[in-house]
Coordinates of C-alpha atoms in Angstrom, one line a residue:
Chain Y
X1 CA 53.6 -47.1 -22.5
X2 CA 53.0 -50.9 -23.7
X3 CA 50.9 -52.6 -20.2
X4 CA 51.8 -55.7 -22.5
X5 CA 48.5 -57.2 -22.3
X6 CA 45.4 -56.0 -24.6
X7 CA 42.7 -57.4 -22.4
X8 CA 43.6 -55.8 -19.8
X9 CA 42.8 -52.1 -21.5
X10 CA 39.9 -53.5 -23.5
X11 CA 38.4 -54.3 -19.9
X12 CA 39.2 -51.4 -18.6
X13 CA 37.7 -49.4 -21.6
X14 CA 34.5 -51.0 -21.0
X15 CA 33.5 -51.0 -17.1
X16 CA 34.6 -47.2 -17.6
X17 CA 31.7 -45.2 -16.2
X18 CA 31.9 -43.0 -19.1
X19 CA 31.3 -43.5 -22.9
X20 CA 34.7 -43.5 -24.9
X21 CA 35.1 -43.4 -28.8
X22 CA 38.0 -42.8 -31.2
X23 CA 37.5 -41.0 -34.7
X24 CA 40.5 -41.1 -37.2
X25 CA 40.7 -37.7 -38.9
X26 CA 43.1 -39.4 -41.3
X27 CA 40.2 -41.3 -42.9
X28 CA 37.4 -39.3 -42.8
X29 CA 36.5 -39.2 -38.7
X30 CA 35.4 -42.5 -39.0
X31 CA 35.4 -44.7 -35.4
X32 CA 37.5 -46.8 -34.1
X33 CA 37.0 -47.1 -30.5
X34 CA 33.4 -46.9 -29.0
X35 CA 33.2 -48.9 -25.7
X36 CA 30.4 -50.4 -23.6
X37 CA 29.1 -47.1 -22.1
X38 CA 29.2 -45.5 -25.1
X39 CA 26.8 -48.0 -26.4
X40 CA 24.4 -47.6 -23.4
X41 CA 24.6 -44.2 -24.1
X42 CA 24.0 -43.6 -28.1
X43 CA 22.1 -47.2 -28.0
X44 CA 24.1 -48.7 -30.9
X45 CA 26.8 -51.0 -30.6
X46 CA 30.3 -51.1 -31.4
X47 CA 29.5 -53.1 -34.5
X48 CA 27.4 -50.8 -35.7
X49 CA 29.7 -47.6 -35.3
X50 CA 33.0 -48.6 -35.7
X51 CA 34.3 -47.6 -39.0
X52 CA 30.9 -45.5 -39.8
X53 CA 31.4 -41.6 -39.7
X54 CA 29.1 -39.2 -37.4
X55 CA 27.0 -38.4 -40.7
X56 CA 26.0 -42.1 -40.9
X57 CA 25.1 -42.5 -37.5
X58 CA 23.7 -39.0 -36.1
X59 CA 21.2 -36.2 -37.8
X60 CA 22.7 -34.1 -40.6
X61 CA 22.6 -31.2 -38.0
X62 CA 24.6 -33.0 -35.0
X63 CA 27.2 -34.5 -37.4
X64 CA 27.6 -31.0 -38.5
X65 CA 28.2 -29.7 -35.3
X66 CA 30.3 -32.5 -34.3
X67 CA 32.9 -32.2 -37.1
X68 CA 33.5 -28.5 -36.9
X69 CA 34.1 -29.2 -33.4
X70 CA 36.1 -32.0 -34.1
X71 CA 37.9 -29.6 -36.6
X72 CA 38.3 -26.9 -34.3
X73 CA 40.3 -29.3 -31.7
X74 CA 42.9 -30.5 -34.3
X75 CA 43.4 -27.5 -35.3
X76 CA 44.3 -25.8 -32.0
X77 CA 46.1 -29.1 -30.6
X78 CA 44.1 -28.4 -27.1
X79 CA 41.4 -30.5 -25.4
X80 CA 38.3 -28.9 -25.3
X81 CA 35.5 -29.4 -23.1
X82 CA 31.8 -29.4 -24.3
X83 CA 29.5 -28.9 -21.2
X84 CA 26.5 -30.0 -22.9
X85 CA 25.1 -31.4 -25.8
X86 CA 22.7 -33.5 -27.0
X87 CA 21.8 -36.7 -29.2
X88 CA 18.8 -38.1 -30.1
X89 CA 19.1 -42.1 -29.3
X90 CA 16.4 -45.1 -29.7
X91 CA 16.1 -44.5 -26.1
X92 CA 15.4 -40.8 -26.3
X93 CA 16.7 -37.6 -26.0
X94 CA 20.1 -37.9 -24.4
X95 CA 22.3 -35.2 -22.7
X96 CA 25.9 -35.4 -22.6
X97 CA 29.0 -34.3 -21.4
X98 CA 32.1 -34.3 -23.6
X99 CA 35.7 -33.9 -23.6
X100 CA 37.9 -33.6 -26.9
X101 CA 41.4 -34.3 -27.6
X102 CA 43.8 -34.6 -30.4
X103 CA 46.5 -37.5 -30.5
X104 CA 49.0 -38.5 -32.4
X105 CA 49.3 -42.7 -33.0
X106 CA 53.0 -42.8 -32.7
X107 CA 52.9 -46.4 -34.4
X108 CA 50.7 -44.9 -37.7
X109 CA 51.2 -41.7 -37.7
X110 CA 47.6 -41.3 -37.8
X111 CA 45.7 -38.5 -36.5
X112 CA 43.2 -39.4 -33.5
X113 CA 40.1 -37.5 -32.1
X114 CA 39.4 -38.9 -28.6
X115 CA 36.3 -38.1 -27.1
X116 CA 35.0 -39.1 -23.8
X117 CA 31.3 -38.6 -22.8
X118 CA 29.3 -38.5 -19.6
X119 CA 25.9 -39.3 -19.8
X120 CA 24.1 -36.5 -17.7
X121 CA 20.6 -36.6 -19.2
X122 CA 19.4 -37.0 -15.8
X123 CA 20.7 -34.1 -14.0
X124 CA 19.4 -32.0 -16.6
X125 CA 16.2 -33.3 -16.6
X126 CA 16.5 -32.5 -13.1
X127 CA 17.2 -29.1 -13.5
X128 CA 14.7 -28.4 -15.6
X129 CA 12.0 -29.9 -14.0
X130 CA 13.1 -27.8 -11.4
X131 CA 13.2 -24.5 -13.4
X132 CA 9.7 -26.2 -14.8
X133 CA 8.8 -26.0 -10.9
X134 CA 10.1 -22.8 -9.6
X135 CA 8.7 -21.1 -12.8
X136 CA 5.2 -22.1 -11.7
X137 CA 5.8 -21.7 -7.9
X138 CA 6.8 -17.8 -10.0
X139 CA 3.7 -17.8 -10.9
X140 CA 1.4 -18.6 -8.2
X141 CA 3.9 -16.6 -5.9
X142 CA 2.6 -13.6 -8.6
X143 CA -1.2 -14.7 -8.6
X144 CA -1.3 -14.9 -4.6
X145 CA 0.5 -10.9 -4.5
X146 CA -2.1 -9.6 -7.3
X147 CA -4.8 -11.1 -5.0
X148 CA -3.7 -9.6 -1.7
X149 CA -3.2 -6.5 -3.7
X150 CA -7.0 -6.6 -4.8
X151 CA -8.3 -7.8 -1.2
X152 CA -6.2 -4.5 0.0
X153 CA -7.6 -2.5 -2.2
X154 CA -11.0 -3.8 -1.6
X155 CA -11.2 -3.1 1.8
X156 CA -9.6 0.2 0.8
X157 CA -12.7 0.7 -1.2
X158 CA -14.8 0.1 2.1
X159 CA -13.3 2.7 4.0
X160 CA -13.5 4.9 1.2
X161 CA -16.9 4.4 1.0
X162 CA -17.2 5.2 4.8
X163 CA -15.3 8.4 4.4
X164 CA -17.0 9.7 1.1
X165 CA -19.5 11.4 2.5
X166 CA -17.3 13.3 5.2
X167 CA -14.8 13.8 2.2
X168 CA -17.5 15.3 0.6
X169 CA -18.4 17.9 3.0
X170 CA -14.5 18.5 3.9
X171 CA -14.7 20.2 0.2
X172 CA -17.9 22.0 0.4
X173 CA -17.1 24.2 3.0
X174 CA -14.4 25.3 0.5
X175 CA -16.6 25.5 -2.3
X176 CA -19.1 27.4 0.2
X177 CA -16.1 29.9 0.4
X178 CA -15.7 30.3 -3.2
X179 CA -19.3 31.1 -3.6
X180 CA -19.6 34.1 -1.4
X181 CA -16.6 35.3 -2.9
X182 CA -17.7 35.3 -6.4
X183 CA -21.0 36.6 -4.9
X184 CA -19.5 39.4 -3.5
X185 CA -17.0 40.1 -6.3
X186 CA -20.4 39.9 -8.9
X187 CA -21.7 42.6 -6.9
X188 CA -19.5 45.3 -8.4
X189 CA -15.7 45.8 -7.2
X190 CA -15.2 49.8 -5.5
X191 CA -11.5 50.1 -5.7
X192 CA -10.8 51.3 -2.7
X193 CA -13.0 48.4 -0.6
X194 CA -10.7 46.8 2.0
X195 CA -12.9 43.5 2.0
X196 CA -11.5 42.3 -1.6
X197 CA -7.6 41.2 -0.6
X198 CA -9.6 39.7 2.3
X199 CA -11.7 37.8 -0.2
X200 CA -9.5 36.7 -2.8
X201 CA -7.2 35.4 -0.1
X202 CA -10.0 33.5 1.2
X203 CA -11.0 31.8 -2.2
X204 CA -7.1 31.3 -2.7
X205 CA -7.3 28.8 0.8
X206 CA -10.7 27.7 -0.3
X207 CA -9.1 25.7 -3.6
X208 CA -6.2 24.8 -1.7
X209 CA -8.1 23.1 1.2
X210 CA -10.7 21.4 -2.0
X211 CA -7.5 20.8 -3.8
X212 CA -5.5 19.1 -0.8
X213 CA -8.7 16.8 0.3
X214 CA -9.7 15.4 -2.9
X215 CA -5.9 14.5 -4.0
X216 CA -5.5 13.1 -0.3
X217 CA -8.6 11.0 -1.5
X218 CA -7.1 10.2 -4.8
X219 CA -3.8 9.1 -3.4
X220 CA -5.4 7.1 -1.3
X221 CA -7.3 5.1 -3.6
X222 CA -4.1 4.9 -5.8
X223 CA -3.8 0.7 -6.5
X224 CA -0.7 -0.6 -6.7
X225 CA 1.8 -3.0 -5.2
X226 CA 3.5 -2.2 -1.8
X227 CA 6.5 0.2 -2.5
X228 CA 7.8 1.7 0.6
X229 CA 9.7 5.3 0.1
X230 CA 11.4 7.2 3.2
X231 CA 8.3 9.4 5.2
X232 CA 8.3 11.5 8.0
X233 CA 5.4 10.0 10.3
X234 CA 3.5 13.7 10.8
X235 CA 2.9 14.2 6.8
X236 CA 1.2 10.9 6.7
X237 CA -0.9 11.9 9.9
X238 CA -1.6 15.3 8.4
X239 CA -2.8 13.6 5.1
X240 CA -4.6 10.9 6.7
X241 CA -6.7 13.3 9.1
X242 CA -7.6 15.5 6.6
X243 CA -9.4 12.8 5.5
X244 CA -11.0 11.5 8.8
X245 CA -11.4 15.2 10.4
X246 CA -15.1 14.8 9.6
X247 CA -15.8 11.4 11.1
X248 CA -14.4 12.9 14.6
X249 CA -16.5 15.8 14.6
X250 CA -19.8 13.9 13.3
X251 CA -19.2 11.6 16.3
X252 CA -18.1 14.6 18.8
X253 CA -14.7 12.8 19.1
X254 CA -12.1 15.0 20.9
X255 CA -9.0 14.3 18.8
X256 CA -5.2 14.4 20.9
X257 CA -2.4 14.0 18.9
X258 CA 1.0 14.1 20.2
X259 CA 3.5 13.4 18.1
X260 CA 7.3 13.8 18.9
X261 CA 9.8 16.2 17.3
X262 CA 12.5 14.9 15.6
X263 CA 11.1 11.2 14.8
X264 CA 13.5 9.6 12.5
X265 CA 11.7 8.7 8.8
X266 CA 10.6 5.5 8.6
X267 CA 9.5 3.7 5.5
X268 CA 6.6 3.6 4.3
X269 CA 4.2 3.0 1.1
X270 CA 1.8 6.1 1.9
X271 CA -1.7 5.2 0.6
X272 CA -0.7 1.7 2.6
X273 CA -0.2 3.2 5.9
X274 CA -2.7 5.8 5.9
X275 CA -5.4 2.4 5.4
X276 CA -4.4 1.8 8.3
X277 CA -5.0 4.4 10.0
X278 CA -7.6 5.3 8.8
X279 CA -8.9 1.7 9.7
X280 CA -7.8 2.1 13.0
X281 CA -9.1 5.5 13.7
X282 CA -12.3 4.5 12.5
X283 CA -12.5 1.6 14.6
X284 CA -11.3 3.7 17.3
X285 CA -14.6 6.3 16.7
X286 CA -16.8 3.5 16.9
X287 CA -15.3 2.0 19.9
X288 CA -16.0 5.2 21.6
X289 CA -19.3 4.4 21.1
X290 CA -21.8 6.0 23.7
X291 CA -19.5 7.4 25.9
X292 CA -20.1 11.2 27.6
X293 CA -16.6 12.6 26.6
X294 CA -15.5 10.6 23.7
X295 CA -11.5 11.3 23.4
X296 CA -8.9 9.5 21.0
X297 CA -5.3 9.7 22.1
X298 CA -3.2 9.2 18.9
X299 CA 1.3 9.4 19.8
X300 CA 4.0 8.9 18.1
X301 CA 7.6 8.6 19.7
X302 CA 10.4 6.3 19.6
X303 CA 11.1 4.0 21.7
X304 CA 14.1 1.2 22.6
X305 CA 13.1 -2.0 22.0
X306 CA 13.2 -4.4 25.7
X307 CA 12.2 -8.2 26.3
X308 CA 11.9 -9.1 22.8
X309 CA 10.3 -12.4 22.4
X310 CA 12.9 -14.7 20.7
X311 CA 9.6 -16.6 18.9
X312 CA 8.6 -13.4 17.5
X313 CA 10.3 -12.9 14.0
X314 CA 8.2 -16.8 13.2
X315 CA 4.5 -14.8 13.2
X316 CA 5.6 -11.3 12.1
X317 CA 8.4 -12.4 9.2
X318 CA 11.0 -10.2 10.9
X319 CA 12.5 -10.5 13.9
X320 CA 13.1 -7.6 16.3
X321 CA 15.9 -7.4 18.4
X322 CA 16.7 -6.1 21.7
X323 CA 17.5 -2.4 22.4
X324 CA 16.1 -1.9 18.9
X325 CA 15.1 1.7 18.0
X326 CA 11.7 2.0 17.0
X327 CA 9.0 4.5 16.1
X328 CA 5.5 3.2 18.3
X329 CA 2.4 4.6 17.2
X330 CA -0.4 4.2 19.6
X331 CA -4.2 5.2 19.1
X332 CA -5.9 5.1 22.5
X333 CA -9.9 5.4 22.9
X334 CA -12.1 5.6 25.8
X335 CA -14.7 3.1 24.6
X336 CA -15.0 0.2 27.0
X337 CA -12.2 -2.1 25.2
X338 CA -12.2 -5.3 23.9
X339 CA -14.4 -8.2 25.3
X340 CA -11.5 -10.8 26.7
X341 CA -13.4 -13.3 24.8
X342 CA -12.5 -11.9 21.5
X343 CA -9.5 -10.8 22.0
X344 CA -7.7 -13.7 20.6
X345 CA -9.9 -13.4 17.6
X346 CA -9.9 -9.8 16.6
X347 CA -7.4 -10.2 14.0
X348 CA -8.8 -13.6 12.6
X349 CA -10.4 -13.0 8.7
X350 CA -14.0 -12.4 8.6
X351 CA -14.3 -11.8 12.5
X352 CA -16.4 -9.1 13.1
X353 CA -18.8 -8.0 15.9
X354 CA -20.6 -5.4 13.8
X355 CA -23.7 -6.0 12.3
X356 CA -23.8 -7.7 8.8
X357 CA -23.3 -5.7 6.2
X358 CA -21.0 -3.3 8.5
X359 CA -17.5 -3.8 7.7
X360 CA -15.9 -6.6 5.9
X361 CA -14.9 -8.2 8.7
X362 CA -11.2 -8.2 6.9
X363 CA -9.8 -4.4 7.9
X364 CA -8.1 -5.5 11.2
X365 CA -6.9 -8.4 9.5
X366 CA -5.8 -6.7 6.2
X367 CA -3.9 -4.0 8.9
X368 CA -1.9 -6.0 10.2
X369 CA -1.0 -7.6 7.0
X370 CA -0.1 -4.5 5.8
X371 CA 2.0 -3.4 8.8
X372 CA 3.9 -6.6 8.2
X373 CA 5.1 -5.7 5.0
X374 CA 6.4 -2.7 6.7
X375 CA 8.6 -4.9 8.9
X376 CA 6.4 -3.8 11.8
X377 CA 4.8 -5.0 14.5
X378 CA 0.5 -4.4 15.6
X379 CA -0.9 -5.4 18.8
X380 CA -4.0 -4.5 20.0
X381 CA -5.0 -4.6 24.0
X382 CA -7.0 -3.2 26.4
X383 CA -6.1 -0.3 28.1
X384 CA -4.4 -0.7 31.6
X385 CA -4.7 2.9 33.2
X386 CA -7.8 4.6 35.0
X387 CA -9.6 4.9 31.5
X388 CA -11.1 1.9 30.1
X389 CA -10.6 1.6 26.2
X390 CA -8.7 -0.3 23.4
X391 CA -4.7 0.7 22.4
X392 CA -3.6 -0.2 19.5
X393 CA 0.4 0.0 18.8
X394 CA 2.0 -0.6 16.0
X395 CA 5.8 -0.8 16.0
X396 CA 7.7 0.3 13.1
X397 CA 11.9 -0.4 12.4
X398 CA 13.7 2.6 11.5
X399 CA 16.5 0.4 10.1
X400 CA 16.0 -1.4 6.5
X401 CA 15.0 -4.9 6.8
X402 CA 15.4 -7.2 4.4
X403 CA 12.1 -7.4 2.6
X404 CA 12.6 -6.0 -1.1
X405 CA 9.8 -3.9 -1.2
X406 CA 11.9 -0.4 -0.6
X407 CA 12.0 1.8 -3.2
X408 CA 15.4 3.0 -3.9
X409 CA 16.7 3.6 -0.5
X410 CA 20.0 4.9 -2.0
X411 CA 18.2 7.6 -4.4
X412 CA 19.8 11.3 -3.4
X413 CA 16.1 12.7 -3.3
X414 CA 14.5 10.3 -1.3
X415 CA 16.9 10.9 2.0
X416 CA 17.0 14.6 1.4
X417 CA 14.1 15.5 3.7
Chain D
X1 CA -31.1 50.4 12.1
X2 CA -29.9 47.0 10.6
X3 CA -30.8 43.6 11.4
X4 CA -28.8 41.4 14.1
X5 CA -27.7 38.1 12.5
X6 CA -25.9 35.5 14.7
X7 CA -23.8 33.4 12.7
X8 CA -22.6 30.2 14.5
X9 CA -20.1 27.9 11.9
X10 CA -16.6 26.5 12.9
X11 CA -15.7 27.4 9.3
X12 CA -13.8 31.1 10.1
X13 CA -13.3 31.9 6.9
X14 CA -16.7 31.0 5.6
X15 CA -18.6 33.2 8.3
X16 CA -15.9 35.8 7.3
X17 CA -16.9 35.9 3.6
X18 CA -20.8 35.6 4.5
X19 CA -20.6 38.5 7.0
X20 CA -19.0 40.3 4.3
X21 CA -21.6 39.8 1.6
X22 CA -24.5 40.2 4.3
X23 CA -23.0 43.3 5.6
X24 CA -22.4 45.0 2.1
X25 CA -26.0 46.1 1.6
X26 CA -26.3 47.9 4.2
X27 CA -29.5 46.0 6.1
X28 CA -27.5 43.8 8.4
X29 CA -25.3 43.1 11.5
X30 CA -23.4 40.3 11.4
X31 CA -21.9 38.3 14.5
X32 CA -19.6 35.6 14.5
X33 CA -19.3 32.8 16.5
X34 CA -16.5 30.4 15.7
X35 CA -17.2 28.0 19.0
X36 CA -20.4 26.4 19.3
X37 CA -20.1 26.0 22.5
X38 CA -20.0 29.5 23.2
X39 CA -22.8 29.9 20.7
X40 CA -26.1 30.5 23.4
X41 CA -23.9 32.7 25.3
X42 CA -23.5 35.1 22.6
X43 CA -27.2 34.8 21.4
X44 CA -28.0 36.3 24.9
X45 CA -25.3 39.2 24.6
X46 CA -26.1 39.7 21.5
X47 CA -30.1 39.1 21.0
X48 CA -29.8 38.6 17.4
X49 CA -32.8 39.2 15.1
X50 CA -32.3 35.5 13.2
X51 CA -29.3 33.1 14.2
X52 CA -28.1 31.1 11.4
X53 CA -26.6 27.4 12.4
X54 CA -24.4 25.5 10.9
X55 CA -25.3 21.8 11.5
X56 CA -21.9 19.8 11.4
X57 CA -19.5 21.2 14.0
X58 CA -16.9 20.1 16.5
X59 CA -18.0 20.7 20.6
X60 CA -22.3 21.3 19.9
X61 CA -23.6 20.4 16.9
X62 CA -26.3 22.6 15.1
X63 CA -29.2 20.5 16.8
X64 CA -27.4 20.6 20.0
X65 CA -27.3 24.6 19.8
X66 CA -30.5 24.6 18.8
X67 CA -31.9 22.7 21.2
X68 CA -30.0 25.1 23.9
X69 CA -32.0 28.1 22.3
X70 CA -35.8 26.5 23.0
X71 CA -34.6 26.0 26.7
X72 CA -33.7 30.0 26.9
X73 CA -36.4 31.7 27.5
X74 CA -35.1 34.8 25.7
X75 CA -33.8 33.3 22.4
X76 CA -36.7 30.3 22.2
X77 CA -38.9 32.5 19.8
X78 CA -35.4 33.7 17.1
X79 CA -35.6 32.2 14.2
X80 CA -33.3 29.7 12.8
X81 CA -31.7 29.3 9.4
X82 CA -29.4 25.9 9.3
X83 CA -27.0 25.8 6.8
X84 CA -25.8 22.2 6.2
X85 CA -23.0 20.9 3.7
X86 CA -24.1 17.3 4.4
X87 CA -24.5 15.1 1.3
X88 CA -26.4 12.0 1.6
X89 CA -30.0 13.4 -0.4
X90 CA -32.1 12.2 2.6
X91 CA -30.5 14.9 4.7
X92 CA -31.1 17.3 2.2
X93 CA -34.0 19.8 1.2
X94 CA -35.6 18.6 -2.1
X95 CA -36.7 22.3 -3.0
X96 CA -34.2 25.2 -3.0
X97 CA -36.0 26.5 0.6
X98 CA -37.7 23.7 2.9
X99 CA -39.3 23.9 6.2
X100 CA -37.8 20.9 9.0
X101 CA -40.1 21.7 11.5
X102 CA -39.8 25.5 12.2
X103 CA -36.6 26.3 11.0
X104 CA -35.1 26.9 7.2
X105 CA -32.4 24.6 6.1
X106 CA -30.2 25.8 3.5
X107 CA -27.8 23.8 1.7
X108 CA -24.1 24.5 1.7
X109 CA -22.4 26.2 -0.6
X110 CA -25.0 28.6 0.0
X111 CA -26.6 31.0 -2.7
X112 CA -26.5 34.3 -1.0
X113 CA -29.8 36.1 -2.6
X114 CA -31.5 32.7 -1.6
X115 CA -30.0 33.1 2.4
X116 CA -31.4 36.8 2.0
X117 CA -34.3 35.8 1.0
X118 CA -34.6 33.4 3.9
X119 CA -33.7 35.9 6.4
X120 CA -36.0 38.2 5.2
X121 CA -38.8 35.4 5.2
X122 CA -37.8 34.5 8.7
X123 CA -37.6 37.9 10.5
X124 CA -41.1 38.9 9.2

């Protein structure tokens, strides 16, 4: 098509908002178009490029890569686009993006290789300030979970240290029964004495109850990052009261526990959940402080979820919905509750109305942090009933929510309890 | 005619293993009781020659049991052996047998010929 009138294209060529150029593959690539953007972009002009080849203007290693390109288009007669490459101007690094196609100059005969770049240096940069950006926000993301991952586990190591000694004596009573057994075994063996099965089937429980405790203790004091696996709630009480059983009877703490058949399993990282409760039943011992007949109510049953506070899924991460099913878990105790003046502040970091050097002042804090990654819910309030005393509820899902911290929820073992 | 021990621990298989081994020679009678609470009440029935307490225990703890003996007339003058698996060194005897106050305390796991020997110390 002949639009008659040079000027016309030349103008056009150059207000084009992308960079044009023309190589002649008959004589040796060399240009012979290479408009106004195209000079912005490789900042050299059209007198300087026109009948020069890419090896005389570019790097040894882009001319390279732009003939075999160039090559590679001739030979398979099809336009081919180049998302991105890249050329090193007076200006800087440049990003580009190209498209390639052969022609045929029906006057000459000649062969042409028409390329037409877009200068996108800038969106790249973009992009890579941004991967620059969200690899760092990566990192801190990582820093700020390894540090609430040691404060866990340091007011794990608290609680630990409260429980050690009770631990401790949880396994010599064992050990006690081990003792007499080899004592009476040293003392000769008559076959026929009706006391030995009795014996050896007493030191057989007397390892097993050591055995159970101190890998309940170790377990516990496993460190690692949440990882939630399908539980039934009454293993993690059994676990976690074997390792509190002393602290009740030291204080003469009458324990009730009423925990519903049939709960559906909920999920849970183990060592996680039994912090808090053993944070909470510890709490919940020295709540009961001086009182006559010291009683701590611990249930579990599910419940339907009702009046669901639309605002709630902003503080707790996940939002509960109405009719819900969930498991509650309440620990009641009889000590006189919670001062209404603290109330507010129980859960604050740091606040603490123990003595210093009593408690971290992080545990109730660190509990409910920890419930949150569960997807649940803790409250704690004064009890409403005849009895004075503190209840504290936490609310677990017994659907999946979205939080990614469930370890395979698919896996054939894990749903086969 | 043996000896009438009163042994008062929550643990029911420990008292069963130590009745056992205190039973075997011969010299004593051994008495279980499994519920502190109950503990005085059997002491009367019973009128045991030494009662030995086990300090940690749900309901009455040893102290509280023992303190319920010196208020009974009858079982104020029996001797008292405590047996505690307690931990913390304070709470513990520094020599094998120590006196705390008038009675022996014994720590748990307990060497048998060294709770003999303390019952036999305490009876005389």
């Amino acid at each position: 098509m002949n639009l008659g009138n040079v000027d016309i294209i030349e103008a056009v060529m150059d207000n084009l908002p992308v960079g044009v150029f023309v190589k002649d593959a008959s004589d040796d690539f060399r240009f012979v178009v290479w408009n106004k953007k195209q000079e912005e972009i490789t900042q050299m002009s059209a007198a300087t490029a026109l009948g020069k080849t890419d090896e005389q203007l570019f790097s040894k290693e882009a001319a390279e890569l732009f003939r075999s390109i160039d090559e590679d288009v001739l030979n398979s007669g099809k336009l081919k686009k180049i998302p991105q490459e890249s050329i090193r101007t007076k200006a800087g690094k440049r990003y580009l993006r190209t498209l390639k196609l052969p022609m045929n100059d029906p006057t000459t005969g000649r062969i042409l290789l028409v390329g037409i770049s877009e200068d996108i240096t800038e969106s790249v940069e973009t992009q890579k300030e941004l991967e620059r950006l969200s690899e760092r926000f990566n990192a801190t993301s990582r820093e700020l979970q390894e540090t609430q991952n040691q404060l866990f586990q340091a007011e794990k190591l608290d609680s630990i240290g409260r429980l050690a000694a009770g631990v401790a004596h949880e396994v010599k009573n064992p050990l006690a029964m081990l003792l007499l057994g080899v004592d009476y075994l040293d003392g000769g063996i008559a076959e026929d004495d009706p006391n030995i099965p009795v014996i050896l089937k007493q030191m057989r429980e007397g390892v097993t109850r050591a055995d159970s405790i101190v890998r309940g203790l170790v377990d516990f004091s496993s460190q690692s990052a949440i990882e939630r696996k399908k539980t039934r709630i009454r293993d993690v009480f059994n676990s976690t009261l074997l390792l509190v059983k002393h602290e009740l009877v030291r204080a003469n703490v009458k324990l009730r526990l009423g925990i519903a058949d049939g709960l559906p399993s909920v999920y849970l990282d183990v060592p996680k959940f039994e912090q808090v409760l053993i944070n909470l039943i510890l709490n919940a011992i020295q709540a009961s402080g001086e009182q006559k007949k010291k009683e701590i109510t611990i249930t579990a049953q599910t419940e339907r979820l009702k009046n669901v506070d639309p605002d709630e899924g902003a503080r707790t991460l996940r939002t509960f919905r109405e009719n819900d099913l969930v498991v509650v878990v309440r620990i009641q105790d009889n000590g006189t509750g919670i001062d209404p003046d603290n109330i507010d502040k129980i859960f604050d970091p740091f606040f603490t109305t123990k003595a210093t050097g009593e408690g971290t002042g992080l545990g109730l804090s660190i509990t409910r942090k920890i419930i949150e990654l569960h997807d649940g819910k803790l409250q704690l309030k004064n009890r409403t009933d005849e009895v004075t005393g503190t209840i504290a509820e936490i609310t677990l899902p017994t659907r999946l929510g979205n939080t990614a911290n469930i370890k395979s929820p698919k896996s054939k073992t894990e749903d086969s309890d | 005619m043996p000896k009438k021990i009163l042994l008062v621990d929550d643990e029911a298989g420990f008292t069963q293993l130590l009745k056992m081994n205190l039973e075997r020679s011969g010299s004593y009678q051994v008495r279980i009781e499994n519920d502190s609470l109950k503990a005085v009440e059997t002491a009367r029935e019973f009128g045991p020659d030494v009662i030995i307490l086990d300090v940690v225990m749900p309901g009455m703890d040893g102290g509280d049991v023992q303190a319920a003996l010196a208020d009974h007339p009858m079982l104020r003058s029996t001797p008292v052996i405590m047996l505690t698996a307690l931990v913390e060194s304070s709470e513990l005897p520094s020599d094998s047998v120590a006196q705390a106050g008038e009675n022996i305390v014994l720590p748990k796991p307990v060497d048998i010929n060294l709770l003999t020997r303390a019952i036999e110390e305490a009876i005389v």
